[in-house]
XYZ file of N, CA and C in Angstrom:
804
model
N -42.719 -11.473 -24.347
C -40.720 -11.829 -24.043
C -40.880 -12.270 -23.452
N -40.065 -13.665 -23.194
C -39.666 -14.986 -22.369
C -38.664 -14.372 -21.132
N -39.366 -14.246 -20.207
C -38.653 -13.934 -18.981
C -36.887 -14.469 -18.960
N -36.139 -13.656 -18.719
C -34.866 -14.210 -18.898
C -34.531 -15.248 -17.229
N -33.862 -16.399 -18.153
C -33.135 -17.264 -16.730
C -32.031 -16.815 -15.639
N -32.321 -16.922 -14.666
C -31.365 -16.924 -14.021
C -29.870 -17.617 -13.731
N -28.650 -17.452 -14.200
C -27.890 -17.700 -13.920
C -27.480 -18.182 -12.032
N -28.583 -17.585 -11.311
C -27.664 -18.362 -9.993
C -28.042 -19.557 -9.603
N -27.114 -20.182 -8.555
C -27.079 -21.428 -8.449
C -25.827 -21.421 -7.667
N -26.332 -22.613 -6.169
C -25.643 -22.659 -5.219
C -25.907 -23.931 -4.687
N -25.341 -25.105 -4.869
C -25.084 -26.539 -4.970
C -24.537 -27.012 -3.604
N -24.664 -27.235 -2.420
C -24.410 -28.109 -1.397
C -24.933 -29.500 -1.523
N -23.185 -29.966 -0.748
C -22.892 -31.477 -0.234
C -22.397 -31.360 1.099
N -22.528 -32.571 1.224
C -21.433 -33.042 3.271
C -21.135 -34.863 2.923
N -19.636 -34.892 2.526
C -19.101 -35.929 2.763
C -19.706 -36.594 3.800
N -19.756 -37.883 3.256
C -20.113 -38.341 4.905
C -19.394 -38.786 6.132
N -18.861 -39.156 5.690
C -17.180 -39.408 6.553
C -15.961 -38.564 6.972
N -16.866 -37.197 6.426
C -16.090 -36.077 6.946
C -17.237 -35.209 7.554
N -17.089 -35.495 8.604
C -18.397 -34.747 9.590
C -17.463 -32.953 10.169
N -18.515 -31.823 10.118
C -17.855 -30.902 9.900
C -17.721 -29.935 8.635
N -16.850 -30.848 7.315
C -16.786 -30.767 5.885
C -18.279 -30.420 5.240
N -18.192 -29.224 4.789
C -19.636 -28.943 3.627
C -18.724 -28.373 2.247
N -19.333 -29.027 1.089
C -19.053 -28.721 -0.214
C -19.778 -27.399 -0.364
N -19.192 -26.500 -1.162
C -20.933 -25.233 -2.400
C -19.749 -25.477 -3.129
N -20.835 -25.609 -4.746
C -20.359 -25.025 -6.355
C -21.069 -24.240 -6.306
N -21.162 -22.955 -7.000
C -21.572 -21.833 -7.072
C -21.061 -21.483 -8.219
N -22.064 -20.727 -8.711
C -22.865 -19.696 -10.125
C -23.325 -18.627 -9.845
N -22.712 -17.152 -9.704
C -23.590 -16.243 -9.665
C -23.500 -15.566 -10.583
N -24.355 -14.383 -11.528
C -24.077 -13.987 -11.877
C -23.987 -12.065 -11.751
N -25.029 -12.121 -10.924
C -24.495 -10.507 -10.304
C -25.147 -10.822 -8.765
N -24.361 -11.045 -8.252
C -24.550 -11.448 -6.438
C -23.660 -10.981 -5.294
N -23.845 -10.022 -4.517
C -23.278 -9.626 -3.625
C -23.582 -10.433 -1.697
N -22.749 -10.310 -1.259
C -23.234 -11.169 0.291
C -22.320 -9.420 1.130
N -22.969 -9.549 1.893
C -22.986 -8.124 2.697
C -21.642 -9.051 3.946
N -20.867 -7.865 4.563
C -19.745 -8.597 5.973
C -20.514 -9.423 6.578
N -20.311 -10.943 6.427
C -20.320 -12.224 7.735
C -18.288 -13.111 8.041
N -19.250 -13.592 8.871
C -18.119 -14.840 9.219
C -19.118 -16.370 9.048
N -17.835 -17.035 9.050
C -18.137 -18.293 8.907
C -17.682 -18.960 10.189
N -17.940 -20.226 10.655
C -17.529 -20.646 12.136
C -16.046 -21.766 11.851
N -15.664 -21.626 10.195
C -14.916 -22.792 10.471
C -14.348 -21.790 9.324
N -12.838 -22.950 8.751
C -12.057 -22.766 7.786
C -12.541 -22.063 6.471
N -12.268 -21.384 5.609
C -13.292 -20.568 3.737
C -12.697 -20.896 3.355
N -12.053 -22.524 2.537
C -10.876 -22.736 1.578
C -11.747 -22.821 0.013
N -11.439 -21.804 -1.181
C -12.057 -22.082 -2.294
C -11.020 -21.216 -3.540
N -11.582 -22.023 -4.678
C -10.937 -21.539 -5.501
C -12.230 -20.682 -6.543
N -11.517 -19.881 -7.518
C -12.925 -19.266 -9.034
C -11.244 -19.591 -10.226
N -13.014 -20.937 -10.258
C -12.890 -21.839 -11.725
C -13.488 -20.572 -12.823
N -13.920 -19.001 -12.791
C -14.872 -18.469 -13.641
C -15.515 -17.421 -13.677
N -14.828 -16.465 -14.454
C -15.281 -14.683 -13.546
C -14.670 -14.335 -12.457
N -15.009 -12.963 -11.738
C -14.291 -13.139 -10.999
C -15.151 -12.476 -9.276
N -13.603 -11.712 -8.954
C -14.892 -11.740 -7.921
C -14.561 -10.612 -6.458
N -14.946 -9.432 -6.144
C -14.081 -9.140 -4.278
C -14.416 -9.299 -3.503
N -13.530 -9.157 -3.090
C -13.236 -9.460 -1.372
C -13.115 -8.956 -0.383
N -13.419 -8.476 0.122
C -12.863 -7.413 1.332
C -12.901 -8.506 2.378
N -11.426 -8.025 3.664
C -10.649 -8.913 4.603
C -9.825 -7.633 5.029
N -10.082 -7.760 6.575
C -9.445 -6.502 7.160
C -9.495 -5.715 6.356
N -10.652 -4.741 6.320
C -9.745 -2.860 5.728
C -9.169 -3.586 3.604
N -8.930 -4.124 3.522
C -7.830 -4.810 2.463
C -9.606 -5.392 1.251
N -9.546 -4.662 -0.250
C -9.913 -4.755 -1.485
C -9.184 -5.801 -2.256
N -9.578 -7.040 -2.360
C -9.098 -8.553 -3.168
C -9.776 -8.370 -4.684
N -9.234 -8.654 -5.668
C -10.019 -8.811 -7.063
C -9.421 -10.149 -7.002
N -10.542 -11.544 -6.803
C -9.916 -12.591 -6.650
C -10.302 -13.059 -8.440
N -9.675 -13.953 -9.011
C -10.009 -14.083 -10.644
C -9.899 -15.723 -10.593
N -9.882 -16.104 -12.113
C -9.792 -17.862 -12.520
C -8.447 -18.384 -12.404
N -8.301 -18.764 -11.419
C -7.031 -19.789 -10.893
C -6.454 -18.856 -9.272
N -7.181 -18.023 -8.869
C -7.152 -17.631 -7.386
C -7.552 -18.690 -6.199
N -7.150 -18.299 -5.397
C -7.411 -19.564 -3.882
C -7.638 -17.970 -3.347
N -8.929 -18.263 -2.299
C -8.997 -17.782 -1.461
C -8.848 -18.425 -0.268
N -8.755 -17.672 1.403
C -8.245 -18.220 2.500
C -9.090 -18.006 3.614
N -9.712 -18.111 4.426
C -10.147 -17.311 6.032
C -10.273 -18.126 6.721
N -10.033 -17.388 7.911
C -9.623 -18.423 9.261
C -10.772 -18.289 10.030
N -11.242 -19.211 10.657
C -12.764 -19.280 11.235
C -13.278 -17.883 11.963
N -13.931 -17.470 11.619
C -15.107 -16.125 12.241
C -14.464 -14.770 11.950
N -13.871 -14.974 11.059
C -12.629 -13.508 9.888
C -14.000 -13.182 9.459
N -14.270 -11.619 9.334
C -15.413 -10.927 8.808
C -14.921 -10.962 7.442
N -15.801 -10.363 6.089
C -15.236 -10.310 5.294
C -16.917 -10.170 4.187
N -16.341 -9.645 2.671
C -18.118 -9.170 2.317
C -16.959 -9.607 0.589
N -18.260 -10.155 0.084
C -17.938 -10.754 -1.618
C -19.165 -10.118 -1.980
N -18.387 -9.836 -3.754
C -19.865 -9.778 -4.397
C -18.744 -10.276 -5.682
N -19.821 -10.725 -7.159
C -19.167 -10.613 -8.351
C -19.171 -9.979 -9.191
N -17.489 -9.442 -10.084
C -17.518 -8.360 -10.491
C -17.311 -8.972 -12.057
N -18.048 -8.053 -13.036
C -17.306 -8.062 -14.611
C -18.227 -8.620 -15.067
N -18.655 -9.080 -16.257
C -19.673 -9.595 -17.150
C -19.867 -11.174 -17.489
N -18.712 -11.665 -16.973
C -18.786 -13.346 -16.913
C -19.366 -13.541 -15.712
N -19.912 -14.632 -15.802
C -20.568 -15.537 -14.813
C -19.376 -16.216 -13.298
N -19.408 -15.653 -13.070
C -18.545 -16.262 -11.628
C -18.904 -17.627 -10.731
N -18.202 -18.401 -11.258
C -18.593 -19.820 -10.322
C -16.698 -20.250 -9.568
N -17.346 -20.383 -8.445
C -15.949 -21.146 -7.414
C -16.697 -22.314 -6.487
N -15.871 -23.664 -6.382
C -15.642 -24.205 -5.544
C -15.140 -23.909 -4.430
N -16.146 -24.043 -3.238
C -15.427 -23.755 -1.796
C -15.668 -25.231 -1.128
N -14.488 -24.589 0.337
C -15.445 -26.005 1.026
C -15.196 -25.244 2.340
N -15.924 -25.157 3.061
C -16.553 -24.956 4.469
C -15.663 -26.309 5.223
N -15.168 -26.219 5.815
C -14.146 -26.676 6.969
C -14.221 -26.218 8.142
N -15.142 -27.061 9.285
C -14.663 -26.675 10.823
C -13.013 -26.722 11.504
N -13.207 -26.749 12.554
C -11.059 -26.497 13.074
C -11.121 -27.596 13.389
N -12.549 -28.848 13.749
C -12.886 -29.629 14.349
C -12.406 -31.016 13.151
N -12.537 -30.026 12.299
C -12.394 -31.747 10.765
C -10.799 -31.800 10.650
N -10.302 -30.648 10.445
C -9.509 -30.792 10.134
C -7.668 -30.955 11.294
N -8.566 -31.288 12.082
C -7.359 -31.627 13.563
C -6.743 -32.852 12.966
N -7.062 -33.711 13.128
C -6.349 -35.363 12.874
C -5.483 -34.473 12.092
N -5.670 -33.977 10.590
C -4.451 -33.760 9.575
C -3.459 -33.264 10.089
N -3.539 -32.349 10.990
C -2.174 -31.682 11.430
C -1.361 -31.906 12.141
N -1.675 -33.216 12.908
C -0.846 -33.939 13.729
C 0.166 -32.501 14.841
N -0.932 -32.204 15.536
C -0.645 -31.506 16.316
C -0.301 -29.386 16.126
N -0.257 -29.810 15.479
C 0.505 -27.992 14.374
C -0.862 -27.229 13.914
N -0.719 -25.829 13.687
C -1.699 -25.194 13.672
C -2.361 -24.862 11.895
N -2.884 -24.654 11.781
C -3.392 -23.850 10.110
C -3.668 -22.441 10.083
N -3.047 -21.491 9.271
C -3.195 -20.548 9.904
C -1.816 -19.623 7.861
N -3.422 -19.012 7.481
C -2.549 -18.211 5.858
C -1.731 -16.987 6.534
N -1.207 -17.098 5.363
C -0.699 -15.399 5.228
C -1.109 -14.904 4.290
N -2.042 -14.886 3.756
C -3.415 -13.754 3.596
C -4.468 -14.501 3.177
N -5.314 -13.566 2.755
C -7.106 -14.349 2.183
C -6.717 -14.969 0.748
N -6.543 -14.398 0.323
C -5.957 -14.300 -1.252
C -4.692 -14.697 -1.574
N -4.607 -16.431 -2.890
C -3.387 -16.789 -2.529
C -3.668 -17.039 -4.949
N -2.514 -16.853 -5.204
C -2.231 -16.598 -6.518
C -1.295 -18.132 -7.458
N -0.995 -18.885 -6.251
C -1.141 -20.144 -6.757
C -1.670 -20.843 -7.046
N -0.954 -21.465 -8.355
C -2.403 -21.900 -9.516
C -2.038 -23.296 -9.188
N -0.673 -24.353 -8.746
C -0.829 -25.788 -7.785
C -1.220 -25.849 -6.665
N -1.478 -24.777 -5.615
C -2.441 -24.790 -4.549
C -4.299 -24.694 -5.315
N -5.013 -24.272 -6.138
C -5.921 -23.906 -6.421
C -6.148 -25.519 -7.111
N -5.469 -25.687 -7.989
C -5.032 -27.171 -8.717
C -5.974 -28.020 -7.846
N -5.131 -28.236 -6.337
C -5.512 -28.849 -5.175
C -6.744 -29.501 -4.704
N -7.177 -27.518 -4.660
C -8.115 -27.246 -4.639
C -9.372 -27.762 -4.839
N -9.700 -27.325 -5.977
C -10.605 -27.421 -7.147
C -10.380 -29.249 -7.074
N -9.275 -30.432 -6.870
C -9.131 -31.596 -7.157
C -9.600 -32.293 -6.365
N -8.909 -31.618 -5.350
C -9.961 -32.279 -3.232
C -11.519 -32.243 -3.590
N -12.110 -31.126 -3.794
C -13.439 -30.293 -3.945
C -13.912 -31.794 -4.823
N -13.646 -32.119 -5.777
C -14.414 -32.536 -7.116
C -14.076 -34.419 -6.583
N -13.437 -34.062 -6.178
C -13.043 -36.149 -5.227
C -14.179 -36.174 -4.309
N -13.978 -35.088 -3.482
C -14.982 -35.152 -2.188
C -16.762 -35.110 -2.605
N -16.740 -34.414 -3.874
C -18.309 -34.280 -4.281
C -18.773 -35.401 -4.786
N -17.758 -36.153 -5.994
C -17.672 -37.687 -6.696
C -18.433 -38.700 -6.208
N -16.705 -39.331 -4.566
C -16.532 -40.617 -4.235
C -17.386 -40.804 -3.710
N -16.586 -42.179 -3.845
C -18.356 -42.810 -3.262
C -17.972 -42.622 -1.817
N -19.348 -43.822 -1.151
C -18.904 -43.391 0.398
C -18.324 -44.072 0.808
N -16.506 -44.103 0.694
C -15.907 -45.117 1.881
C -14.839 -44.185 1.991
N -14.372 -44.145 3.769
C -13.702 -43.514 4.719
C -12.082 -43.034 3.546
N -11.307 -44.003 3.137
C -10.026 -43.836 3.527
C -10.259 -43.223 1.764
N -10.849 -43.309 1.103
C -10.767 -42.282 -0.187
C -11.337 -41.020 0.737
N -12.191 -40.256 0.954
C -12.782 -39.088 1.550
C -11.261 -38.366 3.055
N -10.869 -39.211 3.535
C -10.057 -38.638 5.027
C -8.461 -38.956 3.500
N -8.266 -39.212 2.804
C -7.520 -39.602 2.154
C -7.136 -37.963 1.130
N -8.411 -37.655 0.963
C -8.293 -36.164 -0.066
C -8.534 -35.081 0.900
N -8.881 -35.094 1.963
C -8.569 -34.349 3.226
C -7.149 -34.063 3.577
N -6.677 -35.006 3.677
C -5.197 -35.517 4.151
C -4.647 -34.210 3.011
N -4.500 -34.526 1.724
C -4.036 -34.117 0.555
C -4.103 -32.263 0.302
N -5.156 -32.083 0.527
C -5.728 -30.506 1.177
C -4.743 -29.679 2.230
N -5.034 -30.004 3.366
C -4.791 -30.071 4.556
C -2.506 -29.964 4.695
N -2.281 -30.960 4.231
C -1.085 -30.206 3.742
C -0.614 -29.733 2.378
N -1.771 -29.436 1.856
C -1.166 -28.071 0.768
C -1.527 -27.446 1.573
N -2.515 -26.329 1.874
C -2.794 -25.365 2.564
C -1.570 -25.412 3.927
N -1.241 -26.406 4.544
C -0.185 -26.265 6.179
C 0.756 -25.433 5.225
N 1.591 -25.713 3.532
C 2.874 -25.792 3.035
C 2.964 -25.069 2.335
N 1.566 -23.880 2.446
C 1.961 -22.962 1.603
C 2.326 -21.569 2.585
N 3.201 -21.909 2.779
C 4.019 -20.938 3.950
C 3.341 -19.884 5.144
N 2.501 -20.571 5.221
C 1.555 -20.133 6.714
C 2.413 -19.507 8.321
N 1.765 -18.439 8.770
C 2.110 -18.224 9.870
C 0.879 -17.996 10.334
N 1.100 -17.672 11.700
C 0.154 -17.476 12.306
C -0.384 -16.044 12.452
N -1.210 -15.906 12.723
C -2.390 -14.195 13.198
C -1.394 -13.674 13.981
N -1.772 -12.150 14.145
C -1.358 -11.253 15.155
C -2.381 -11.802 16.430
N -2.149 -11.636 17.662
C -2.534 -11.664 18.265
C -3.988 -10.683 19.172
N -4.982 -11.416 19.986
C -5.185 -9.666 20.377
C -4.719 -10.119 21.804
N -4.843 -8.671 22.347
C -4.271 -9.045 23.604
C -5.696 -9.161 25.198
N -4.500 -9.850 25.634
C -4.787 -11.046 27.324
C -6.614 -10.429 27.004
N -6.448 -9.253 27.311
C -7.982 -8.629 28.070
C -8.921 -8.673 27.320
N -8.519 -8.038 26.295
C -10.211 -7.166 25.092
C -10.060 -8.875 24.764
N -9.248 -10.269 24.413
C -9.713 -11.453 24.038
C -10.531 -11.724 25.063
N -10.182 -11.755 26.446
C -11.369 -12.231 27.347
C -13.083 -10.965 27.748
N -12.876 -9.898 27.425
C -13.743 -9.533 27.574
C -14.256 -9.530 25.770
N -14.382 -9.698 24.924
C -15.055 -10.371 23.492
C -15.437 -11.494 23.525
N -14.195 -12.330 24.116
C -15.193 -13.607 24.183
C -16.026 -13.796 24.998
N -16.258 -13.159 26.692
C -17.029 -13.286 27.635
C -18.305 -12.435 26.665
N -18.498 -11.784 25.632
C -19.775 -11.499 24.904
C -20.808 -12.024 24.030
N -19.180 -12.772 23.633
C -19.585 -13.772 22.111
C -20.486 -14.532 23.122
N -20.066 -15.065 24.232
C -20.881 -16.312 24.666
C -21.380 -16.418 25.509
N -22.120 -14.399 25.814
C -23.253 -14.286 26.388
C -24.166 -14.331 24.663
N -23.539 -14.145 23.627
C -25.077 -13.865 22.890
C -25.280 -14.726 22.752
N -23.725 -15.966 21.964
C -24.364 -17.487 21.969
C -25.573 -18.165 22.995
N -25.219 -17.756 24.395
C -26.439 -18.525 25.008
C -27.982 -18.099 25.081
N -27.827 -16.492 24.567
C -29.551 -15.803 24.203
C -29.420 -15.500 22.797
N -29.542 -16.542 21.864
C -29.721 -16.239 20.769
C -31.537 -15.261 20.752
N -31.988 -16.512 21.189
C -33.551 -16.088 20.673
C -34.106 -14.910 21.142
N -32.769 -13.961 22.355
C -33.979 -12.910 23.617
C -33.861 -11.179 22.417
N -34.643 -10.616 22.987
C -34.692 -9.145 22.428
C -33.964 -8.630 23.503
N -32.070 -8.853 23.284
C -31.348 -7.849 23.788
C -31.070 -6.703 23.507
N -30.086 -5.477 24.171
C -29.591 -4.445 23.460
C -28.246 -4.344 24.311
N -27.640 -3.453 23.578
C -26.111 -3.193 23.703
C -26.343 -2.993 24.961
N -26.798 -2.421 26.139
C -26.966 -2.335 27.403
C -26.137 -3.519 28.106
N -27.452 -4.496 27.633
C -27.488 -6.402 28.085
C -25.422 -5.881 28.328
N -25.225 -6.231 26.736
C -24.406 -6.887 26.284
C -22.723 -5.392 27.258
N -23.271 -4.305 27.427
C -22.362 -3.867 28.378
C -21.866 -4.109 29.538
N -22.877 -4.419 30.466
C -23.102 -4.690 31.300
C -22.538 -5.532 31.753
N -22.426 -7.223 30.291
C -22.096 -8.359 30.534
C -20.256 -8.052 30.616
N -19.868 -7.306 29.635
C -18.711 -6.628 29.261
C -17.624 -6.264 30.486
N -18.915 -4.981 31.295
C -18.172 -4.556 32.464
C -17.647 -2.570 31.694
N -18.190 -2.849 30.809
C -17.572 -1.275 30.026
C -18.772 -0.335 29.807
N -18.624 0.357 29.014
C -20.013 1.375 28.554
C -20.467 1.341 26.850
N -21.278 1.180 26.908
C -22.065 0.659 26.067
C -21.129 1.106 24.394
N -20.549 2.388 24.186
C -19.763 3.419 23.415
C -18.336 1.869 23.286
N -18.091 2.149 24.679
C -15.971 0.953 24.736
C -16.840 -0.205 24.363
N -17.689 -0.655 24.868
C -17.558 -1.279 23.988
C -17.951 -2.372 22.489
N -18.874 -1.161 21.683
C -18.833 -1.375 20.926
C -17.783 -1.443 19.893
N -17.114 -0.522 20.166
C -16.249 -0.225 19.975
C -14.672 -1.329 19.636
N -14.574 -1.978 20.524
C -14.027 -2.680 21.777
C -14.365 -4.543 20.373
N -15.442 -4.706 20.676
C -16.108 -5.288 19.862
C -15.963 -5.742 18.140
N -16.131 -4.320 17.542
C -15.662 -3.758 16.014
C -14.510 -4.274 16.012
N -13.672 -3.840 16.860
C -11.842 -3.717 16.461
C -11.682 -5.274 16.649
N -12.323 -6.040 17.518
C -11.606 -7.561 17.559
C -12.164 -8.470 16.738
N -13.116 -7.913 16.538
C -13.757 -9.026 15.494
C -14.632 -9.067 14.082
N -14.088 -7.858 13.951
C -14.665 -6.837 12.075
C -15.840 -6.725 12.009
N -16.946 -7.094 13.314
C -18.326 -7.023 13.164
C -19.104 -6.472 14.261
N -20.268 -5.923 13.975
C -20.906 -5.013 15.336
C -21.464 -6.328 15.926
N -21.998 -6.116 16.810
C -22.981 -6.818 17.898
C -23.710 -7.858 17.175
N -24.432 -6.241 16.559
C -26.082 -7.127 16.205
C -25.036 -7.681 14.367
N -24.377 -7.231 14.132
C -24.102 -8.690 12.769
C -23.843 -9.885 13.626
N -23.157 -9.844 14.896
C -22.379 -11.016 14.910
C -23.365 -11.731 15.706
N -24.772 -11.282 16.434
C -25.551 -11.956 16.514
C -26.686 -12.055 15.162
N -26.444 -11.314 14.516
C -27.305 -12.412 12.906
C -26.809 -13.922 12.267
N -25.366 -13.445 12.403
C -24.214 -14.303 12.399
C -24.710 -16.088 12.853
N -24.499 -16.383 14.023
C -24.774 -16.452 14.808
C -25.895 -17.413 14.679
N -27.694 -16.502 14.394
C -28.286 -17.044 14.435
C -28.140 -18.199 13.161
N -27.879 -17.557 12.309
C -27.792 -18.009 10.897
C -26.856 -19.749 10.843
N -25.912 -19.313 11.639
C -25.436 -20.949 11.592
C -25.722 -21.825 12.889
N -27.153 -21.014 13.746
C -28.002 -22.414 14.299
C -28.162 -22.256 13.148
N -29.344 -21.611 12.758
C -30.214 -22.115 11.875
C -29.827 -23.053 10.590
N -28.519 -23.296 10.178
C -28.168 -23.999 9.259
C -28.134 -25.044 10.554
N -27.776 -25.611 11.620
C -27.727 -26.769 12.149
C -28.667 -27.451 12.379
N -29.384 -26.944 13.012
C -31.314 -27.634 13.253
C -31.796 -27.194 11.732
N -31.621 -26.967 10.338
C -32.167 -27.578 9.296
C -31.521 -28.602 8.843
N -30.852 -28.774 9.022
C -29.410 -30.266 8.961
C -30.334 -31.052 9.926
N -30.750 -30.928 11.428
C -31.435 -31.364 12.297
C -33.295 -31.600 11.736
N -33.565 -31.394 10.635
C -34.783 -31.559 10.142
C -36.069 -30.845 10.503
N -35.350 -30.124 11.654
C -36.446 -28.874 12.281
C -37.210 -28.294 11.106
N -38.558 -28.197 11.845
C -39.148 -27.300 10.745
C -39.044 -25.891 10.739
N -39.115 -25.274 9.153
C -38.303 -23.433 9.242
C -39.187 -22.853 10.116
N -40.202 -23.283 10.187
C -41.480 -22.012 11.449
C -40.885 -22.157 12.788
N -40.372 -23.634 13.316
C -39.941 -23.637 14.144
C -38.780 -23.296 14.850
N -37.717 -23.050 13.637
C -36.429 -22.987 13.911
C -36.444 -21.580 13.820
N -37.080 -20.414 13.013
C -37.119 -19.271 13.311
C -38.195 -18.665 14.532
N -38.851 -19.531 15.344
C -39.633 -18.920 16.461
C -38.055 -19.242 18.118
N -37.425 -20.450 17.445
C -36.498 -20.828 18.004
C -35.449 -20.065 18.549
N -35.420 -19.602 17.810
C -33.566 -18.771 17.330
C -34.098 -17.315 17.283
N -35.288 -16.427 17.778
C -35.904 -15.164 17.539
C -35.838 -14.484 16.400
N -36.715 -15.463 15.323
C -36.632 -14.360 14.368
C -37.929 -13.856 14.829
N -38.716 -12.968 13.897
C -39.987 -12.533 13.731
C -40.815 -13.432 13.094
N -40.621 -14.027 12.004
C -41.470 -15.137 11.813
C -40.436 -15.845 10.511
N -41.395 -16.840 10.202
C -40.457 -17.429 9.025
C -40.156 -16.714 7.888
N -41.001 -15.648 7.742
C -40.608 -14.989 6.307
C -38.981 -13.857 6.342
N -38.436 -13.595 8.118
C -37.706 -13.133 8.300
C -36.661 -13.638 8.142
N -36.479 -15.125 8.921
C -35.260 -16.109 8.967
C -35.042 -15.913 6.971
N -35.765 -16.378 6.484
C -35.613 -16.396 4.873
C -34.463 -15.898 4.367
N -35.510 -14.551 4.531
C -34.408 -13.527 4.372
C -33.105 -13.561 4.589
N -32.916 -13.697 5.493
C -31.891 -13.113 6.396
C -30.424 -14.617 5.429
N -31.561 -15.675 5.727
C -30.856 -17.157 5.761
C -30.247 -17.252 3.927
N -30.951 -16.467 3.032
C -30.770 -16.363 1.576
C -29.741 -14.809 1.082
N -29.712 -14.030 2.609
C -28.592 -13.370 1.927
C -27.431 -13.201 2.422
N -27.409 -14.338 3.671
C -25.891 -14.736 4.538
C -25.647 -15.979 3.723
N -26.445 -17.315 3.269
C -25.849 -18.208 2.668
C -26.147 -18.170 1.621
N -27.390 -17.309 0.429
C -26.938 -17.658 -1.003
C -28.003 -17.926 -1.332
N -28.968 -19.421 -0.518
C -30.232 -20.299 -0.386
C -30.923 -20.168 0.150
N -32.052 -20.176 -0.282
C -33.183 -20.382 0.953
C -33.253 -21.673 2.016
N -33.137 -21.761 3.293
C -33.154 -22.425 4.150
C -34.065 -24.054 3.037
N -34.754 -24.172 2.819
C -35.548 -24.980 2.343
C -34.169 -25.339 1.543
N -34.142 -24.764 0.580
C -33.242 -25.126 -0.866
C -31.782 -26.139 -0.127
N -31.360 -24.857 1.009
C -30.433 -25.828 1.223
C -30.371 -27.274 2.369
N -31.236 -27.198 2.648
C -31.986 -28.516 3.985
C -32.148 -29.565 2.573
N -32.290 -29.110 1.548
C -32.645 -30.105 0.456
C -31.489 -30.774 -0.221
N -30.282 -29.838 -0.400
C -29.318 -30.466 -0.888
C -28.333 -31.445 0.184
């Protein structure tokens, strides 16, 4: 009997004149991603099938023609649902990549999912333009302007702010984790950084970030791995540099969060 061919595919590309912008075209038959977050904004639209998206304790069914919008660092989990192949187009946008187009304003979303078909068409059109456009600066920046204006005009408003004291403590711990990614630290070290008990720190960190400290550490390691892969460093060296047990350990976590192997990610 012939072996079934997997329909899973994730293709990455990066417009030359738009640093901090990454495009992804995805096709998944049966795939699930655990709770994770991205460094930048995530904007995408489903063009076939459907997925289940969990954000801030709410479960959304995102179908064909819907738009998903996530803020930097916003924890979420997603998986394909139904019998049809899930196909969607996503743009990962660093905060710095969209600042020039906002004129001093901020970009905030009223919800994670929108059924606005005009916005979905804009997302798909911009994704297609940036995926196929020639290496022309004006064309790429004009497409970005179109996308950012569409997002900003979609009745956006700011999210509630965290309490000042909590924000400072969590930010201090996040910065410490970032500076010690490769180290084998535990909750006691993080609690000492925060000046709190282990129990209080774990609760506050999860409450304010949506991730446990270990999940956050893993996310930051993978984010760093992506940068090092694109810089051309050997995968085995990256694994050692970031504190993974070995290259296989890095590969497993990378595939689980990004959806492709480190080697495939770098080749695209």
